[in-house]
Amino acid sequence: MKIGFYLDNSGFKDVSFLQPELGNPGVGGTQFMISQISYYYAKNFEEDQVWVFAPYTDKISSQTNNIKAESLGEALNKADELKLDYFVCRAVGDDKIFDLIEMLSLKVVFWGHNYVSFKDAFKISKCKSITQYVCVSREQCKYLQGHPLAKKATYIYNSINTELYNVSNVDDRLDSLCYVGSIIKTKGFEKAAEIWRRLHDQGYSLSFEVVGSGRLYNRNAKLGTYGIADESYEKEFIKFLIDKNGKILPQVHFHGVLGGEEKLDVMARCAVGIVNPTGETETFGISAIEFEAMGIPVVTRDTGGFRNVVETEKTGFLCNEIDQFVEKIKLLLTWKHDNNKQYAKMCVEGNKFIKENFDTQKVVSEWHELFHSTKKFIKERKLPSAGLSEKGANIVDMILYRH
């Protein structure tokens, strides 16, 4: 079987994807998952042939057959010429791409790393050449219940190489709150900053370790005065992190975009991890499983994919209001200081939970099953489908997305 993946690394010309087994090199989760799964698939299932199409191919592992393609459209055309059996790409809503897919003889798999509007979901459901829509969590898949796309939908969790993650010594951990992710509005960094400031103002000697930047998804993005995020967004959160003279507080440390061991070293020294407190756009939450794999309790929003990747009160806490975030972080710090067995147990349970459910070796086997037993795989993970009209979907979109 011949399988192709499209990796849009157009914003990461100088980033190396040569060794996915060493972890995320400091890019968005979508790019890393495509790089990682294509690599492990080629490595584990040599009977199949794997191609990766990308704008820049010189820093992609030779484990796969790599072909330069400046755009998704170009990649689709080249994949069709090679007569590939399946072509996997991030889900899009571009009408031109749908028209092109219908013209080709490819079987296309849309990988839904983000939520799609119900309107775009109708386009996907009607396109016969798009044979599967793969969600990255069960919660994301449930979102499609009652929609025609549910007939094509299944879910395969995102993953990490759990061999890279070990439970750090609790005694070596600092009193610190660690945020990992892009510093953009949809990742809720302003709420994480507000939560830390509330703890700071209540007298907690807690540092705020920030791994990420407004350039995580695009190294060419323009940043504001502090060099952290887009200027307009910086103004939303910077007030929580500066003194009266406008200087970053000494307890706040911005580490920028980090990958591999550098990122893990920062995370390992922290007592609590915090991931997107708003939960907006979160279909999964890769940073959450990274914290848990290192035995670091994580606090995040009780919504979306987080419900599949965090076992509340066992590996961390799922919260709603900011006050609840603050109280749960205070509880975790108290447990840590008192050598409470509950904190140590949570560390162990987090690592165990991730190794059992989100290891790449397990997950890549599910991709193999999808390609080789499509109908069986989708049936086993099928969620109920009911009749939702296109007019009804447009109304839902207006409510949910203000389209």
PDB file of N, CA, C and O in Angstrom, residues 128-173:
ATOM      1  N   LYS A 128     -17.100  12.610  -2.044  1.00  0.00           N
ATOM      2  CA  LYS A 128     -16.968  11.155  -2.062  1.00  0.00           C
ATOM      3  C   LYS A 128     -15.519  10.692  -1.970  1.00  0.00           C
ATOM      4  O   LYS A 128     -15.243   9.596  -1.460  1.00  0.00           O
ATOM      5  N   SER A 129     -14.596  11.501  -2.461  1.00  0.00           N
ATOM      6  CA  SER A 129     -13.190  11.098  -2.452  1.00  0.00           C
ATOM      7  C   SER A 129     -12.538  11.247  -1.083  1.00  0.00           C
ATOM      8  O   SER A 129     -11.450  10.722  -0.854  1.00  0.00           O
ATOM      9  N   ILE A 130     -13.188  11.987  -0.182  1.00  0.00           N
ATOM     10  CA  ILE A 130     -12.713  12.043   1.204  1.00  0.00           C
ATOM     11  C   ILE A 130     -13.377  10.884   1.924  1.00  0.00           C
ATOM     12  O   ILE A 130     -14.568  10.920   2.237  1.00  0.00           O
ATOM     13  N   THR A 131     -12.614   9.818   2.145  1.00  0.00           N
ATOM     14  CA  THR A 131     -13.188   8.572   2.636  1.00  0.00           C
ATOM     15  C   THR A 131     -13.275   8.493   4.160  1.00  0.00           C
ATOM     16  O   THR A 131     -14.113   7.774   4.696  1.00  0.00           O
ATOM     17  N   GLN A 132     -12.375   9.212   4.859  1.00  0.00           N
ATOM     18  CA  GLN A 132     -12.404   9.205   6.317  1.00  0.00           C
ATOM     19  C   GLN A 132     -12.117  10.599   6.861  1.00  0.00           C
ATOM     20  O   GLN A 132     -11.373  11.370   6.261  1.00  0.00           O
ATOM     21  N   TYR A 133     -12.715  10.861   7.999  1.00  0.00           N
ATOM     22  CA  TYR A 133     -12.417  12.081   8.747  1.00  0.00           C
ATOM     23  C   TYR A 133     -11.938  11.632  10.123  1.00  0.00           C
ATOM     24  O   TYR A 133     -12.715  11.103  10.926  1.00  0.00           O
ATOM     25  N   VAL A 134     -10.641  11.801  10.393  1.00  0.00           N
ATOM     26  CA  VAL A 134     -10.042  11.298  11.626  1.00  0.00           C
ATOM     27  C   VAL A 134      -9.941  12.415  12.650  1.00  0.00           C
ATOM     28  O   VAL A 134      -9.180  13.377  12.469  1.00  0.00           O
ATOM     29  N   CYS A 135     -10.698  12.289  13.732  1.00  0.00           N
ATOM     30  CA  CYS A 135     -10.606  13.215  14.853  1.00  0.00           C
ATOM     31  C   CYS A 135      -9.439  12.798  15.745  1.00  0.00           C
ATOM     32  O   CYS A 135      -8.967  11.657  15.678  1.00  0.00           O
ATOM     33  N   VAL A 136      -9.000  13.698  16.617  1.00  0.00           N
ATOM     34  CA  VAL A 136      -7.863  13.388  17.480  1.00  0.00           C
ATOM     35  C   VAL A 136      -8.283  13.060  18.915  1.00  0.00           C
ATOM     36  O   VAL A 136      -7.439  12.777  19.766  1.00  0.00           O
ATOM     37  N   SER A 137      -9.587  13.072  19.179  1.00  0.00           N
ATOM     38  CA  SER A 137     -10.089  12.666  20.494  1.00  0.00           C
ATOM     39  C   SER A 137     -11.534  12.209  20.350  1.00  0.00           C
ATOM     40  O   SER A 137     -12.223  12.547  19.379  1.00  0.00           O
ATOM     41  N   ARG A 138     -11.970  11.439  21.321  1.00  0.00           N
ATOM     42  CA  ARG A 138     -13.357  10.971  21.317  1.00  0.00           C
ATOM     43  C   ARG A 138     -14.316  12.149  21.484  1.00  0.00           C
ATOM     44  O   ARG A 138     -15.379  12.204  20.855  1.00  0.00           O
ATOM     45  N   GLU A 139     -13.946  13.104  22.324  1.00  0.00           N
ATOM     46  CA  GLU A 139     -14.809  14.261  22.538  1.00  0.00           C
ATOM     47  C   GLU A 139     -15.015  15.046  21.252  1.00  0.00           C
ATOM     48  O   GLU A 139     -16.108  15.538  20.980  1.00  0.00           O
ATOM     49  N   GLN A 140     -13.953  15.180  20.472  1.00  0.00           N
ATOM     50  CA  GLN A 140     -14.077  15.885  19.191  1.00  0.00           C
ATOM     51  C   GLN A 140     -15.011  15.125  18.261  1.00  0.00           C
ATOM     52  O   GLN A 140     -15.823  15.722  17.550  1.00  0.00           O
ATOM     53  N   CYS A 141     -14.896  13.813  18.270  1.00  0.00           N
ATOM     54  CA  CYS A 141     -15.748  12.985  17.423  1.00  0.00           C
ATOM     55  C   CYS A 141     -17.216  13.097  17.854  1.00  0.00           C
ATOM     56  O   CYS A 141     -18.120  13.161  17.020  1.00  0.00           O
ATOM     57  N   LYS A 142     -17.447  13.157  19.162  1.00  0.00           N
ATOM     58  CA  LYS A 142     -18.810  13.291  19.683  1.00  0.00           C
ATOM     59  C   LYS A 142     -19.454  14.585  19.224  1.00  0.00           C
ATOM     60  O   LYS A 142     -20.684  14.670  19.098  1.00  0.00           O
ATOM     61  N   TYR A 143     -18.635  15.593  18.975  1.00  0.00           N
ATOM     62  CA  TYR A 143     -19.122  16.892  18.499  1.00  0.00           C
ATOM     63  C   TYR A 143     -19.889  16.743  17.187  1.00  0.00           C
ATOM     64  O   TYR A 143     -20.772  17.543  16.868  1.00  0.00           O
ATOM     65  N   LEU A 144     -19.581  15.690  16.429  1.00  0.00           N
ATOM     66  CA  LEU A 144     -20.207  15.477  15.128  1.00  0.00           C
ATOM     67  C   LEU A 144     -21.472  14.621  15.203  1.00  0.00           C
ATOM     68  O   LEU A 144     -22.086  14.343  14.171  1.00  0.00           O
ATOM     69  N   GLN A 145     -21.852  14.194  16.390  1.00  0.00           N
ATOM     70  CA  GLN A 145     -23.065  13.391  16.515  1.00  0.00           C
ATOM     71  C   GLN A 145     -24.257  14.143  15.925  1.00  0.00           C
ATOM     72  O   GLN A 145     -24.464  15.322  16.199  1.00  0.00           O
ATOM     73  N   GLY A 146     -25.026  13.450  15.113  1.00  0.00           N
ATOM     74  CA  GLY A 146     -26.175  14.066  14.479  1.00  0.00           C
ATOM     75  C   GLY A 146     -25.865  14.736  13.168  1.00  0.00           C
ATOM     76  O   GLY A 146     -26.751  15.263  12.498  1.00  0.00           O
ATOM     77  N   HIS A 147     -24.594  14.726  12.779  1.00  0.00           N
ATOM     78  CA  HIS A 147     -24.175  15.351  11.525  1.00  0.00           C
ATOM     79  C   HIS A 147     -23.840  14.263  10.499  1.00  0.00           C
ATOM     80  O   HIS A 147     -23.306  13.215  10.870  1.00  0.00           O
ATOM     81  N   PRO A 148     -24.145  14.491   9.219  1.00  0.00           N
ATOM     82  CA  PRO A 148     -23.821  13.482   8.203  1.00  0.00           C
ATOM     83  C   PRO A 148     -22.349  13.064   8.177  1.00  0.00           C
ATOM     84  O   PRO A 148     -22.023  11.935   7.797  1.00  0.00           O
ATOM     85  N   LEU A 149     -21.444  13.947   8.587  1.00  0.00           N
ATOM     86  CA  LEU A 149     -20.018  13.612   8.584  1.00  0.00           C
ATOM     87  C   LEU A 149     -19.698  12.492   9.573  1.00  0.00           C
ATOM     88  O   LEU A 149     -18.670  11.822   9.452  1.00  0.00           O
ATOM     89  N   ALA A 150     -20.582  12.269  10.540  1.00  0.00           N
ATOM     90  CA  ALA A 150     -20.353  11.204  11.522  1.00  0.00           C
ATOM     91  C   ALA A 150     -20.186   9.845  10.851  1.00  0.00           C
ATOM     92  O   ALA A 150     -19.508   8.961  11.380  1.00  0.00           O
ATOM     93  N   LYS A 151     -20.779   9.677   9.665  1.00  0.00           N
ATOM     94  CA  LYS A 151     -20.656   8.400   8.947  1.00  0.00           C
ATOM     95  C   LYS A 151     -19.223   8.128   8.501  1.00  0.00           C
ATOM     96  O   LYS A 151     -18.827   6.978   8.324  1.00  0.00           O
ATOM     97  N   LYS A 152     -18.449   9.190   8.294  1.00  0.00           N
ATOM     98  CA  LYS A 152     -17.049   9.043   7.874  1.00  0.00           C
ATOM     99  C   LYS A 152     -16.076   9.201   9.040  1.00  0.00           C
ATOM    100  O   LYS A 152     -14.878   8.986   8.883  1.00  0.00           O
ATOM    101  N   ALA A 153     -16.595   9.616  10.165  1.00  0.00           N
ATOM    102  CA  ALA A 153     -15.715  10.029  11.261  1.00  0.00           C
ATOM    103  C   ALA A 153     -15.302   8.877  12.165  1.00  0.00           C
ATOM    104  O   ALA A 153     -16.064   7.950  12.425  1.00  0.00           O
ATOM    105  N   THR A 154     -14.076   8.961  12.620  1.00  0.00           N
ATOM    106  CA  THR A 154     -13.547   8.078  13.642  1.00  0.00           C
ATOM    107  C   THR A 154     -12.561   8.908  14.459  1.00  0.00           C
ATOM    108  O   THR A 154     -12.424  10.102  14.223  1.00  0.00           O
ATOM    109  N   TYR A 155     -11.889   8.294  15.410  1.00  0.00           N
ATOM    110  CA  TYR A 155     -10.889   9.057  16.164  1.00  0.00           C
ATOM    111  C   TYR A 155      -9.669   8.198  16.460  1.00  0.00           C
ATOM    112  O   TYR A 155      -9.770   7.000  16.703  1.00  0.00           O
ATOM    113  N   ILE A 156      -8.521   8.832  16.372  1.00  0.00           N
ATOM    114  CA  ILE A 156      -7.244   8.240  16.770  1.00  0.00           C
ATOM    115  C   ILE A 156      -6.536   9.317  17.579  1.00  0.00           C
ATOM    116  O   ILE A 156      -6.334  10.428  17.101  1.00  0.00           O
ATOM    117  N   TYR A 157      -6.170   8.996  18.799  1.00  0.00           N
ATOM    118  CA  TYR A 157      -5.556   9.989  19.670  1.00  0.00           C
ATOM    119  C   TYR A 157      -4.192  10.441  19.146  1.00  0.00           C
ATOM    120  O   TYR A 157      -3.477   9.681  18.484  1.00  0.00           O
ATOM    121  N   ASN A 158      -3.851  11.677  19.449  1.00  0.00           N
ATOM    122  CA  ASN A 158      -2.475  12.132  19.237  1.00  0.00           C
ATOM    123  C   ASN A 158      -1.566  11.377  20.205  1.00  0.00           C
ATOM    124  O   ASN A 158      -2.040  10.696  21.118  1.00  0.00           O
ATOM    125  N   SER A 159      -0.253  11.522  20.026  1.00  0.00           N
ATOM    126  CA  SER A 159       0.644  10.670  20.808  1.00  0.00           C
ATOM    127  C   SER A 159       2.011  11.310  21.004  1.00  0.00           C
ATOM    128  O   SER A 159       2.353  12.311  20.371  1.00  0.00           O
ATOM    129  N   ILE A 160       2.781  10.691  21.893  1.00  0.00           N
ATOM    130  CA  ILE A 160       4.176  11.082  22.116  1.00  0.00           C
ATOM    131  C   ILE A 160       5.011   9.814  22.281  1.00  0.00           C
ATOM    132  O   ILE A 160       4.482   8.741  22.587  1.00  0.00           O
ATOM    133  N   ASN A 161       6.293   9.946  22.093  1.00  0.00           N
ATOM    134  CA  ASN A 161       7.224   8.860  22.372  1.00  0.00           C
ATOM    135  C   ASN A 161       7.468   8.854  23.874  1.00  0.00           C
ATOM    136  O   ASN A 161       8.294   9.612  24.388  1.00  0.00           O
ATOM    137  N   THR A 162       6.759   8.009  24.595  1.00  0.00           N
ATOM    138  CA  THR A 162       6.795   8.054  26.052  1.00  0.00           C
ATOM    139  C   THR A 162       8.159   7.655  26.623  1.00  0.00           C
ATOM    140  O   THR A 162       8.422   7.905  27.808  1.00  0.00           O
ATOM    141  N   GLU A 163       9.018   7.069  25.811  1.00  0.00           N
ATOM    142  CA  GLU A 163      10.359   6.721  26.293  1.00  0.00           C
ATOM    143  C   GLU A 163      11.172   7.958  26.662  1.00  0.00           C
ATOM    144  O   GLU A 163      12.141   7.878  27.420  1.00  0.00           O
ATOM    145  N   LEU A 164      10.769   9.109  26.130  1.00  0.00           N
ATOM    146  CA  LEU A 164      11.488  10.359  26.409  1.00  0.00           C
ATOM    147  C   LEU A 164      11.116  10.956  27.763  1.00  0.00           C
ATOM    148  O   LEU A 164      11.803  11.853  28.259  1.00  0.00           O
ATOM    149  N   TYR A 165      10.042  10.463  28.358  1.00  0.00           N
ATOM    150  CA  TYR A 165       9.478  11.111  29.541  1.00  0.00           C
ATOM    151  C   TYR A 165       9.619  10.229  30.775  1.00  0.00           C
ATOM    152  O   TYR A 165       9.175   9.081  30.788  1.00  0.00           O
ATOM    153  N   ASN A 166      10.225  10.780  31.802  1.00  0.00           N
ATOM    154  CA  ASN A 166      10.355  10.091  33.074  1.00  0.00           C
ATOM    155  C   ASN A 166       9.822  10.971  34.190  1.00  0.00           C
ATOM    156  O   ASN A 166       9.827  12.203  34.085  1.00  0.00           O
ATOM    157  N   VAL A 167       9.360  10.348  35.251  1.00  0.00           N
ATOM    158  CA  VAL A 167       8.846  11.102  36.393  1.00  0.00           C
ATOM    159  C   VAL A 167      10.023  11.722  37.134  1.00  0.00           C
ATOM    160  O   VAL A 167      10.884  11.015  37.654  1.00  0.00           O
ATOM    161  N   SER A 168      10.071  13.040  37.149  1.00  0.00           N
ATOM    162  CA  SER A 168      11.170  13.728  37.818  1.00  0.00           C
ATOM    163  C   SER A 168      11.041  13.624  39.334  1.00  0.00           C
ATOM    164  O   SER A 168       9.944  13.439  39.867  1.00  0.00           O
ATOM    165  N   ASN A 169      12.155  13.742  40.026  1.00  0.00           N
ATOM    166  CA  ASN A 169      12.179  13.671  41.488  1.00  0.00           C
ATOM    167  C   ASN A 169      11.385  14.846  42.072  1.00  0.00           C
ATOM    168  O   ASN A 169      11.677  16.008  41.786  1.00  0.00           O
ATOM    169  N   VAL A 170      10.391  14.527  42.883  1.00  0.00           N
ATOM    170  CA  VAL A 170       9.531  15.565  43.457  1.00  0.00           C
ATOM    171  C   VAL A 170      10.347  16.564  44.275  1.00  0.00           C
ATOM    172  O   VAL A 170      10.077  17.775  44.270  1.00  0.00           O
ATOM    173  N   ASP A 171      11.374  16.084  44.967  1.00  0.00           N
ATOM    174  CA  ASP A 171      12.193  16.967  45.810  1.00  0.00           C
ATOM    175  C   ASP A 171      12.981  17.987  44.989  1.00  0.00           C
ATOM    176  O   ASP A 171      13.402  19.030  45.509  1.00  0.00           O
ATOM    177  N   ASP A 172      13.187  17.692  43.711  1.00  0.00           N
ATOM    178  CA  ASP A 172      13.941  18.603  42.838  1.00  0.00           C
ATOM    179  C   ASP A 172      13.054  19.660  42.189  1.00  0.00           C
ATOM    180  O   ASP A 172      13.547  20.558  41.511  1.00  0.00           O
ATOM    181  N   ARG A 173      11.753  19.539  42.369  1.00  0.00           N
ATOM    182  CA  ARG A 173      10.826  20.457  41.712  1.00  0.00           C
ATOM    183  C   ARG A 173      10.724  21.776  42.468  1.00  0.00           C
ATOM    184  O   ARG A 173      10.659  21.803  43.695  1.00  0.00           O
TER     185      ARG A 173
END
